[in-house]
């Protein structure tokens, strides 16, 4: 899509990019859980972690500062920063958090994924699979992560819409299950009108898309 086509398109409406916020929360909770495990294994001593070897030094010098950065980034977004949005146009959907455009004429398939945090173009889905598999080895992380979703939104299901185009590229980021009833109605009517797809009939998966 060229710039002239984007500019000439009529803006319809926008919704908050809730997956962006959920992803930031998930990373903080997951990091907290993993650091708690590490600290528990070393008797809650930074000195013991640092002296345990190269991995221990990396944890103290890199991992912990990055974890603090994630917390500060989340707080800044919640308290100060303007909310990230998803904008809907007649021919494309724009995810502002990563400047991804989902071109409607190229879409051939849609899925509902209940717990998937994919936002934007999904070239990293293989890495995402590995992240989920790794996370499932840390039961406390899973419990805390789901609580981090349930407490603010009183929901366990994300219901992320994932679009697949003619090149089999994957795009996601519309957290339909976290939208208000008014926003859900707008998105449902939009998809029905511009994609001719009834979202009530879309196949639903748990986390990952089916194999080709």
PDB file of N, CA, C and O in Angstrom, residues 14 61 129 178:
ATOM      1  N   UNK A  14     -11.643   3.873  15.835  1.00  0.00           N
ATOM      2  CA  UNK A  14     -10.468   3.277  16.442  1.00  0.00           C
ATOM      3  C   UNK A  14     -10.817   2.663  17.787  1.00  0.00           C
ATOM      4  O   UNK A  14     -11.823   3.031  18.412  1.00  0.00           O
ATOM      5  N   UNK A  61      23.652  -8.372  35.892  1.00  0.00           N
ATOM      6  CA  UNK A  61      24.079  -7.191  35.156  1.00  0.00           C
ATOM      7  C   UNK A  61      23.132  -6.799  34.017  1.00  0.00           C
ATOM      8  O   UNK A  61      23.046  -5.617  33.662  1.00  0.00           O
ATOM      9  N   UNK A 129       5.912 -19.780  19.631  1.00  0.00           N
ATOM     10  CA  UNK A 129       5.641 -21.159  20.049  1.00  0.00           C
ATOM     11  C   UNK A 129       6.645 -21.595  21.111  1.00  0.00           C
ATOM     12  O   UNK A 129       6.288 -22.194  22.128  1.00  0.00           O
ATOM     13  N   UNK A 178     -11.592  -8.559  24.973  1.00  0.00           N
ATOM     14  CA  UNK A 178     -11.359  -7.534  25.984  1.00  0.00           C
ATOM     15  C   UNK A 178     -12.038  -6.210  25.657  1.00  0.00           C
ATOM     16  O   UNK A 178     -11.953  -5.265  26.435  1.00  0.00           O
TER      17      UNK A 178
END
